[in-house]
């Protein structure tokens, strides 16, 4: 059994076999108690591109999950002109150049420590290090000054506690789950609000104020960034390194990171699928993958099934147009944080590849998590210590 399958089975021992079983039922299939499961990339993209028919603010959608926690005005649960207007303003915060500058600045110290540890021949747990990376960057985004690695890990664990309350079948959070999520997020919202009020345009929150976002919009956006901007990066980095090592292509990418690294990251994201499922609510009658749907139906896009149809990790694979970056969504809700995630992953990957050849010395799958990941992935360089 390959390690990617182990990760999914460890995270979702019951739901994962059912999800993969649905893939054998055709482009889409109605599953009692779950909704209409979409397994085909073309059908999934068609759903994601049609924000009028398939929405994030109806029954069974992400809005059902997150509105009680975050309020009504965050990108995760908005549609229509209000969503487009907010997204236009927020997009300016996450351009490729601004995200590269932000990550290079705030990750300089952690990456220097990583280089030093690898050069000394020490073993590095990429799971723990990736959490530091993700926590450091998202702390900067929401205006939290986190310098100590223990504080950064604690910040990451706050988001992990919220994500752990959600399963592949969850339709809405219980009152106690909502209360626990607010308990975690409210202090961070207060920090974000103070950063917004200070108005320093060198900070993300200060730029939100300059762009005309209202205080509640900025606070909600910060909470949404925190929920969505940590685990994607933290889970992908160890899996990227493992996929390269297991496929025997780590040395090849290390020899030509300028030409191959982005291709390797995109292929790793296809295989790992950091967003295994996406939810939508049907607003008007339509057809999805040959299945008739009606208002109120729940659509579960099995992104993982769509991506796995192209087979195992292959550095030389070209992604067809319908699959391109589907794991980040498509259409009006394509992930606004995509440039930020790529900037983080590139910086860490380049640092690791510069220490190649690398050897995985120990690994274990994580259990009880929403996004499948490693509990530990230890690596060390096979170069002679400096």
Tab-separated table of C-alpha atoms in Angstrom:
chain	number	residue	atom	x	y	z
A	1	UNK	CA	0.000	0.000	0.000
A	2	UNK	CA	1.471	3.403	-0.925
A	3	UNK	CA	1.889	6.087	1.699
A	4	UNK	CA	-0.689	8.489	0.267
A	5	UNK	CA	-3.390	5.833	0.624
A	6	UNK	CA	-2.180	5.145	4.169
A	7	UNK	CA	-2.588	8.816	5.046
A	8	UNK	CA	-6.183	8.896	3.816
A	9	UNK	CA	-7.115	5.666	5.569
A	10	UNK	CA	-5.549	6.854	8.812
A	11	UNK	CA	-7.476	10.131	8.663
A	12	UNK	CA	-10.806	8.710	7.446
A	13	UNK	CA	-10.847	4.915	7.888
A	14	UNK	CA	-14.578	4.622	7.125
A	15	UNK	CA	-15.325	7.615	4.903
A	16	UNK	CA	-12.343	7.195	2.586
A	17	UNK	CA	-13.268	3.729	1.250
A	18	UNK	CA	-16.820	5.004	0.709
A	19	UNK	CA	-15.511	8.071	-1.112
A	20	UNK	CA	-13.326	5.967	-3.389
A	21	UNK	CA	-16.164	3.524	-3.907
A	22	UNK	CA	-18.314	6.375	-5.184
A	23	UNK	CA	-15.708	7.038	-7.872
A	24	UNK	CA	-16.590	3.723	-9.481
A	25	UNK	CA	-20.242	4.750	-9.845
A	26	UNK	CA	-19.684	7.264	-12.634
A	27	UNK	CA	-19.163	11.039	-13.041
A	28	UNK	CA	-21.779	11.740	-10.338
A	29	UNK	CA	-23.889	9.612	-8.008
A	30	UNK	CA	-26.597	10.391	-5.465
A	31	UNK	CA	-25.592	8.978	-2.062
A	32	UNK	CA	-28.300	8.910	0.642
A	33	UNK	CA	-27.351	11.007	3.660
A	34	UNK	CA	-24.455	12.644	1.816
A	35	UNK	CA	-25.803	14.294	-1.350
A	36	UNK	CA	-24.796	14.149	-4.995
A	37	UNK	CA	-21.132	13.128	-5.117
A	38	UNK	CA	-19.227	14.474	-8.135
A	39	UNK	CA	-16.243	12.349	-9.221
A	40	UNK	CA	-15.392	13.823	-12.614
A	41	UNK	CA	-13.141	16.851	-13.101
A	42	UNK	CA	-15.162	18.305	-15.978
A	43	UNK	CA	-18.423	18.014	-14.047
A	44	UNK	CA	-16.757	19.444	-10.931
A	45	UNK	CA	-15.393	22.434	-12.812
A	46	UNK	CA	-18.792	23.099	-14.356
A	47	UNK	CA	-20.328	23.203	-10.867
A	48	UNK	CA	-17.633	25.501	-9.509
A	49	UNK	CA	-17.892	27.896	-12.450
A	50	UNK	CA	-21.662	28.327	-12.063
A	51	UNK	CA	-22.087	30.429	-8.949
A	52	UNK	CA	-25.737	31.117	-9.656
A	53	UNK	CA	-26.920	27.499	-9.725
A	54	UNK	CA	-24.461	26.044	-7.203
A	55	UNK	CA	-23.907	28.239	-4.170
A	56	UNK	CA	-21.904	28.388	-0.940
A	57	UNK	CA	-24.689	29.998	1.089
A	58	UNK	CA	-27.529	27.440	0.961
A	59	UNK	CA	-28.445	24.306	2.930
A	60	UNK	CA	-25.604	21.797	3.139
A	61	UNK	CA	-23.084	24.347	1.851
A	62	UNK	CA	-19.993	25.797	3.581
A	63	UNK	CA	-22.253	28.605	4.798
A	64	UNK	CA	-24.128	26.127	6.985
A	65	UNK	CA	-20.817	25.212	8.611
A	66	UNK	CA	-19.069	28.536	9.023
A	67	UNK	CA	-21.626	31.352	9.196
A	68	UNK	CA	-22.458	30.595	12.870
A	69	UNK	CA	-18.744	30.895	13.643
A	70	UNK	CA	-17.512	33.637	11.315
A	71	UNK	CA	-20.612	35.697	10.610
A	72	UNK	CA	-22.327	36.319	7.269
A	73	UNK	CA	-19.701	38.373	5.429
A	74	UNK	CA	-16.640	36.249	4.674
A	75	UNK	CA	-15.688	34.820	1.300
A	76	UNK	CA	-16.355	31.273	2.517
A	77	UNK	CA	-20.119	31.832	2.675
A	78	UNK	CA	-20.914	34.652	0.231
A	79	UNK	CA	-22.276	34.789	-3.300
A	80	UNK	CA	-23.330	37.370	-5.859
A	81	UNK	CA	-22.258	40.994	-6.123
A	82	UNK	CA	-21.359	41.313	-2.417
A	83	UNK	CA	-18.931	38.409	-2.804
A	84	UNK	CA	-17.444	39.822	-6.000
A	85	UNK	CA	-16.951	43.261	-4.452
A	86	UNK	CA	-15.211	41.897	-1.344
A	87	UNK	CA	-13.067	39.533	-3.394
A	88	UNK	CA	-11.916	42.339	-5.713
A	89	UNK	CA	-10.639	44.299	-2.742
A	90	UNK	CA	-8.975	41.329	-1.041
A	91	UNK	CA	-7.265	40.094	-4.203
A	92	UNK	CA	-4.944	43.096	-4.051
A	93	UNK	CA	-3.518	41.734	-0.797
A	94	UNK	CA	-2.250	38.492	-2.295
A	95	UNK	CA	-0.441	39.231	-5.526
A	96	UNK	CA	2.527	36.973	-6.377
A	97	UNK	CA	5.046	39.753	-5.704
A	98	UNK	CA	3.540	40.818	-2.358
A	99	UNK	CA	3.245	37.254	-1.081
A	100	UNK	CA	6.814	36.422	-2.088
A	101	UNK	CA	8.057	39.507	-0.226
A	102	UNK	CA	5.981	38.701	2.855
A	103	UNK	CA	7.149	35.086	3.024
A	104	UNK	CA	10.805	35.910	2.372
A	105	UNK	CA	10.712	38.446	5.203
A	106	UNK	CA	8.890	36.496	7.909
A	107	UNK	CA	10.414	33.098	7.095
A	108	UNK	CA	14.025	34.266	6.920
A	109	UNK	CA	14.823	33.140	10.476
A	110	UNK	CA	13.008	29.763	10.405
A	111	UNK	CA	14.609	28.890	7.060
A	112	UNK	CA	18.049	29.888	8.339
A	113	UNK	CA	17.568	27.520	11.292
A	114	UNK	CA	16.464	24.772	8.904
A	115	UNK	CA	19.541	25.234	6.707
A	116	UNK	CA	21.793	25.153	9.762
A	117	UNK	CA	20.243	21.960	11.147
A	118	UNK	CA	20.489	20.189	7.814
A	119	UNK	CA	24.076	21.341	7.297
A	120	UNK	CA	25.018	19.901	10.708
A	121	UNK	CA	23.559	16.548	9.709
A	122	UNK	CA	20.651	16.788	12.152
A	123	UNK	CA	17.362	15.004	11.545
A	124	UNK	CA	14.465	17.390	10.868
A	125	UNK	CA	10.784	16.580	11.376
A	126	UNK	CA	9.163	18.274	8.394
A	127	UNK	CA	5.707	18.059	9.978
A	128	UNK	CA	6.759	20.141	12.962
A	129	UNK	CA	8.751	22.543	10.785
A	130	UNK	CA	5.900	23.011	8.294
A	131	UNK	CA	3.587	23.948	11.144
A	132	UNK	CA	6.058	26.634	12.169
A	133	UNK	CA	6.119	27.949	8.603
A	134	UNK	CA	2.328	28.037	8.238
A	135	UNK	CA	1.783	29.498	11.712
A	136	UNK	CA	4.427	32.187	11.228
A	137	UNK	CA	2.962	33.375	7.931
A	138	UNK	CA	-0.664	33.361	9.028
A	139	UNK	CA	0.338	35.106	12.262
A	140	UNK	CA	1.828	37.880	10.141
A	141	UNK	CA	-1.330	38.083	8.044
A	142	UNK	CA	-3.654	38.548	11.010
A	143	UNK	CA	-1.307	40.901	12.844
A	144	UNK	CA	-0.019	38.534	15.522
A	145	UNK	CA	3.656	38.907	16.392
A	146	UNK	CA	4.791	35.303	16.854
A	147	UNK	CA	8.526	34.813	17.142
A	148	UNK	CA	8.937	31.814	19.430
A	149	UNK	CA	8.445	28.422	17.755
A	150	UNK	CA	6.371	27.171	20.682
A	151	UNK	CA	3.981	30.107	20.260
A	152	UNK	CA	3.749	29.434	16.530
A	153	UNK	CA	2.935	25.761	17.097
A	154	UNK	CA	0.280	26.751	19.619
A	155	UNK	CA	-1.263	29.075	17.018
A	156	UNK	CA	-1.333	26.277	14.457
A	157	UNK	CA	-2.903	23.883	16.951
A	158	UNK	CA	-5.782	26.335	17.486
A	159	UNK	CA	-6.800	25.976	13.864
A	160	UNK	CA	-6.252	22.232	13.965
A	161	UNK	CA	-8.683	21.933	16.878
A	162	UNK	CA	-11.403	23.619	14.840
A	163	UNK	CA	-10.738	21.538	11.725
A	164	UNK	CA	-10.847	18.343	13.778
A	165	UNK	CA	-14.523	18.970	14.551
A	166	UNK	CA	-15.382	18.557	10.843
A	167	UNK	CA	-15.650	15.243	9.000
A	168	UNK	CA	-16.425	14.450	5.379
A	169	UNK	CA	-20.089	13.994	6.358
A	170	UNK	CA	-20.500	17.089	8.567
A	171	UNK	CA	-23.356	19.353	7.441
A	172	UNK	CA	-23.294	21.858	10.301
A	173	UNK	CA	-21.549	22.373	13.605
A	174	UNK	CA	-23.370	21.691	16.849
A	175	UNK	CA	-23.883	24.557	19.310
A	176	UNK	CA	-21.033	23.222	21.465
A	177	UNK	CA	-18.723	22.997	18.432
A	178	UNK	CA	-19.632	26.554	17.425
A	179	UNK	CA	-18.877	27.730	20.962
A	180	UNK	CA	-15.478	25.982	20.952
A	181	UNK	CA	-14.604	27.441	17.550
A	182	UNK	CA	-15.507	30.931	18.724
A	183	UNK	CA	-13.454	30.423	21.859
A	184	UNK	CA	-10.430	29.738	19.646
A	185	UNK	CA	-11.100	32.450	17.062
A	186	UNK	CA	-12.316	35.362	19.189
A	187	UNK	CA	-8.887	36.226	20.654
A	188	UNK	CA	-7.390	36.129	17.168
A	189	UNK	CA	-10.196	38.338	15.916
A	190	UNK	CA	-9.363	40.829	18.639
A	191	UNK	CA	-5.714	40.867	17.556
A	192	UNK	CA	-6.743	41.359	13.941
A	193	UNK	CA	-9.081	44.192	14.953
A	194	UNK	CA	-6.286	45.998	16.808
A	195	UNK	CA	-3.959	45.620	13.811
A	196	UNK	CA	-6.737	46.974	11.567
A	197	UNK	CA	-7.329	49.925	13.886
A	198	UNK	CA	-3.634	50.825	13.901
A	199	UNK	CA	-3.880	51.327	10.130
A	200	UNK	CA	-0.229	50.467	9.395
A	201	UNK	CA	-0.271	49.797	5.649
A	202	UNK	CA	2.848	47.649	5.905
A	203	UNK	CA	0.566	45.025	7.511
A	204	UNK	CA	-2.160	42.994	5.782
A	205	UNK	CA	-4.815	44.219	8.221
A	206	UNK	CA	-3.720	47.811	7.723
A	207	UNK	CA	-3.996	47.392	3.959
A	208	UNK	CA	-7.514	45.991	4.422
A	209	UNK	CA	-8.458	49.242	6.117
A	210	UNK	CA	-6.836	51.282	3.343
A	211	UNK	CA	-8.761	49.247	0.753
A	212	UNK	CA	-12.021	50.256	2.405
A	213	UNK	CA	-13.008	47.075	4.192
A	214	UNK	CA	-15.265	47.616	7.164
A	215	UNK	CA	-13.963	46.414	10.568
A	216	UNK	CA	-16.287	43.388	10.596
A	217	UNK	CA	-15.280	42.458	7.047
A	218	UNK	CA	-11.589	42.649	7.914
A	219	UNK	CA	-12.037	40.672	11.124
A	220	UNK	CA	-14.051	37.995	9.305
A	221	UNK	CA	-11.481	37.820	6.518
A	222	UNK	CA	-8.698	37.341	9.057
A	223	UNK	CA	-10.562	34.456	10.684
A	224	UNK	CA	-11.195	32.857	7.291
A	225	UNK	CA	-7.516	33.203	6.329
A	226	UNK	CA	-6.556	31.565	9.608
A	227	UNK	CA	-8.916	28.615	9.051
A	228	UNK	CA	-7.951	28.020	5.436
A	229	UNK	CA	-4.351	29.224	5.319
A	230	UNK	CA	-2.545	26.929	7.698
A	231	UNK	CA	-3.272	23.257	7.123
A	232	UNK	CA	-3.021	23.368	3.316
A	233	UNK	CA	0.623	24.441	3.476
A	234	UNK	CA	1.547	22.497	6.600
A	235	UNK	CA	0.210	19.206	5.239
A	236	UNK	CA	1.506	19.634	1.691
A	237	UNK	CA	5.196	20.276	2.390
A	238	UNK	CA	5.935	16.867	4.008
A	239	UNK	CA	3.810	15.088	1.410
A	240	UNK	CA	5.649	16.850	-1.432
A	241	UNK	CA	9.014	15.697	-0.111
A	242	UNK	CA	7.716	12.163	0.475
A	243	UNK	CA	6.237	11.938	-3.035
A	244	UNK	CA	9.489	13.112	-4.597
A	245	UNK	CA	11.530	10.685	-2.516
A	246	UNK	CA	9.216	7.726	-3.075
A	247	UNK	CA	9.075	8.345	-6.834
A	248	UNK	CA	12.854	8.659	-7.093
A	249	UNK	CA	12.641	12.182	-8.530
A	250	UNK	CA	13.854	14.282	-5.599
A	251	UNK	CA	17.385	14.460	-6.971
A	252	UNK	CA	16.112	15.413	-10.420
A	253	UNK	CA	14.118	18.362	-9.044
A	254	UNK	CA	17.008	19.363	-6.777
A	255	UNK	CA	19.227	19.573	-9.850
A	256	UNK	CA	16.808	21.891	-11.670
A	257	UNK	CA	14.455	23.619	-9.202
A	258	UNK	CA	13.944	26.573	-11.532
A	259	UNK	CA	12.572	24.321	-14.238
A	260	UNK	CA	10.901	21.554	-12.251
A	261	UNK	CA	9.874	22.741	-8.788
A	262	UNK	CA	6.563	24.365	-9.706
A	263	UNK	CA	5.648	21.338	-11.812
A	264	UNK	CA	6.483	19.069	-8.865
A	265	UNK	CA	4.387	21.166	-6.473
A	266	UNK	CA	1.366	21.129	-8.787
A	267	UNK	CA	1.617	17.362	-9.311
A	268	UNK	CA	2.018	16.790	-5.570
A	269	UNK	CA	-1.090	18.883	-4.972
A	270	UNK	CA	-2.998	16.810	-7.499
A	271	UNK	CA	-2.048	13.575	-5.758
A	272	UNK	CA	-2.328	14.872	-2.184
A	273	UNK	CA	-5.443	16.976	-2.959
A	274	UNK	CA	-5.251	19.371	0.014
A	275	UNK	CA	-8.989	20.040	-0.359
A	276	UNK	CA	-10.361	16.472	-0.658
A	277	UNK	CA	-13.985	17.610	-0.959
A	278	UNK	CA	-15.867	20.845	-1.691
A	279	UNK	CA	-19.488	21.607	-0.902
A	280	UNK	CA	-22.188	23.473	-2.782
A	281	UNK	CA	-25.953	23.867	-2.410
A	282	UNK	CA	-28.214	23.648	-5.473
A	283	UNK	CA	-30.149	26.877	-6.041
A	284	UNK	CA	-32.043	25.901	-9.181
A	285	UNK	CA	-32.738	22.682	-11.092
A	286	UNK	CA	-29.870	21.418	-13.224
A	287	UNK	CA	-27.932	18.321	-14.222
A	288	UNK	CA	-24.549	17.315	-12.828
A	289	UNK	CA	-22.612	14.486	-14.424
A	290	UNK	CA	-25.816	12.950	-15.749
A	291	UNK	CA	-27.658	13.247	-12.405
A	292	UNK	CA	-30.679	15.559	-12.140
A	293	UNK	CA	-30.468	17.885	-9.131
A	294	UNK	CA	-33.066	20.197	-7.613
A	295	UNK	CA	-33.050	23.225	-5.289
A	296	UNK	CA	-31.865	22.321	-1.794
A	297	UNK	CA	-29.771	19.343	-2.915
A	298	UNK	CA	-26.292	19.132	-1.483
A	299	UNK	CA	-23.384	18.743	-3.906
A	300	UNK	CA	-20.221	17.119	-2.590
A	301	UNK	CA	-17.424	17.543	-5.098
A	302	UNK	CA	-15.034	14.656	-4.445
A	303	UNK	CA	-11.966	16.624	-5.514
A	304	UNK	CA	-9.773	13.715	-4.517
A	305	UNK	CA	-11.622	11.350	-6.849
A	306	UNK	CA	-11.389	13.876	-9.681
A	307	UNK	CA	-7.638	14.177	-9.178
A	308	UNK	CA	-6.901	10.491	-8.616
A	309	UNK	CA	-8.409	9.601	-12.000
A	310	UNK	CA	-5.097	10.675	-13.547
A	311	UNK	CA	-3.114	8.050	-11.634
A	312	UNK	CA	-0.052	8.012	-9.390
A	313	UNK	CA	2.491	10.811	-8.951
A	314	UNK	CA	4.314	11.495	-12.216
A	315	UNK	CA	6.638	14.462	-12.520
A	316	UNK	CA	6.235	14.468	-16.309
A	317	UNK	CA	2.430	14.455	-16.303
A	318	UNK	CA	0.574	17.307	-17.996
A	319	UNK	CA	-2.680	18.242	-16.315
A	320	UNK	CA	-5.695	18.498	-18.643
A	321	UNK	CA	-7.494	21.871	-18.656
A	322	UNK	CA	-10.464	20.619	-16.633
A	323	UNK	CA	-8.149	19.474	-13.827
A	324	UNK	CA	-5.861	22.497	-13.657
A	325	UNK	CA	-5.524	23.528	-9.983
A	326	UNK	CA	-8.950	22.096	-9.222
A	327	UNK	CA	-7.771	21.438	-5.644
A	328	UNK	CA	-7.857	25.239	-5.157
A	329	UNK	CA	-11.322	25.515	-6.666
A	330	UNK	CA	-12.395	27.285	-9.852
A	331	UNK	CA	-14.506	30.216	-10.940
A	332	UNK	CA	-15.700	32.880	-8.491
A	333	UNK	CA	-14.388	31.022	-5.438
A	334	UNK	CA	-10.911	30.050	-6.680
A	335	UNK	CA	-8.701	30.229	-3.593
A	336	UNK	CA	-7.614	33.813	-3.042
A	337	UNK	CA	-4.655	32.581	-0.993
A	338	UNK	CA	-3.162	30.489	-3.815
A	339	UNK	CA	-0.188	32.858	-4.388
A	340	UNK	CA	0.555	32.896	-0.648
A	341	UNK	CA	0.499	29.101	-0.370
A	342	UNK	CA	2.765	28.717	-3.397
A	343	UNK	CA	5.230	31.302	-2.067
A	344	UNK	CA	5.506	29.463	1.262
A	345	UNK	CA	5.888	26.036	-0.314
A	346	UNK	CA	8.463	27.204	-2.861
A	347	UNK	CA	10.687	28.806	-0.211
A	348	UNK	CA	10.702	25.752	2.026
A	349	UNK	CA	11.116	23.316	-0.862
A	350	UNK	CA	14.065	25.241	-2.279
A	351	UNK	CA	15.761	25.207	1.110
A	352	UNK	CA	15.268	21.462	1.440
A	353	UNK	CA	16.325	20.694	-2.129
A	354	UNK	CA	19.524	22.696	-1.629
A	355	UNK	CA	20.470	20.103	1.018
A	356	UNK	CA	19.829	17.111	-1.282
A	357	UNK	CA	20.337	14.210	-1.334
A	358	UNK	CA	17.769	13.786	1.437
A	359	UNK	CA	16.729	10.567	3.093
A	360	UNK	CA	13.483	9.899	4.959
A	361	UNK	CA	14.483	8.260	8.221
A	362	UNK	CA	11.082	7.874	9.872
A	363	UNK	CA	7.424	8.547	9.110
A	364	UNK	CA	3.980	7.911	10.530
A	365	UNK	CA	0.449	8.800	9.428
A	366	UNK	CA	-1.740	11.186	11.439
A	367	UNK	CA	-5.103	10.026	12.779
A	368	UNK	CA	-8.199	12.044	13.636
A	369	UNK	CA	-7.434	14.888	11.220
A	370	UNK	CA	-9.574	16.494	8.504
A	371	UNK	CA	-6.833	16.849	5.879
A	372	UNK	CA	-4.778	13.635	5.607
A	373	UNK	CA	-1.189	14.219	6.613
A	374	UNK	CA	1.862	12.776	8.292
A	375	UNK	CA	2.128	12.796	12.068
A	376	UNK	CA	5.887	12.716	11.593
A	377	UNK	CA	8.193	12.820	8.567
A	378	UNK	CA	11.839	12.895	9.587
A	379	UNK	CA	14.530	13.664	7.009
A	380	UNK	CA	18.238	14.302	6.974
A	381	UNK	CA	20.803	15.091	4.318
A	382	UNK	CA	23.182	12.408	3.153
A	383	UNK	CA	25.922	14.973	2.641
A	384	UNK	CA	28.827	15.066	5.050
A	385	UNK	CA	28.070	17.496	7.931
A	386	UNK	CA	29.510	20.980	7.470
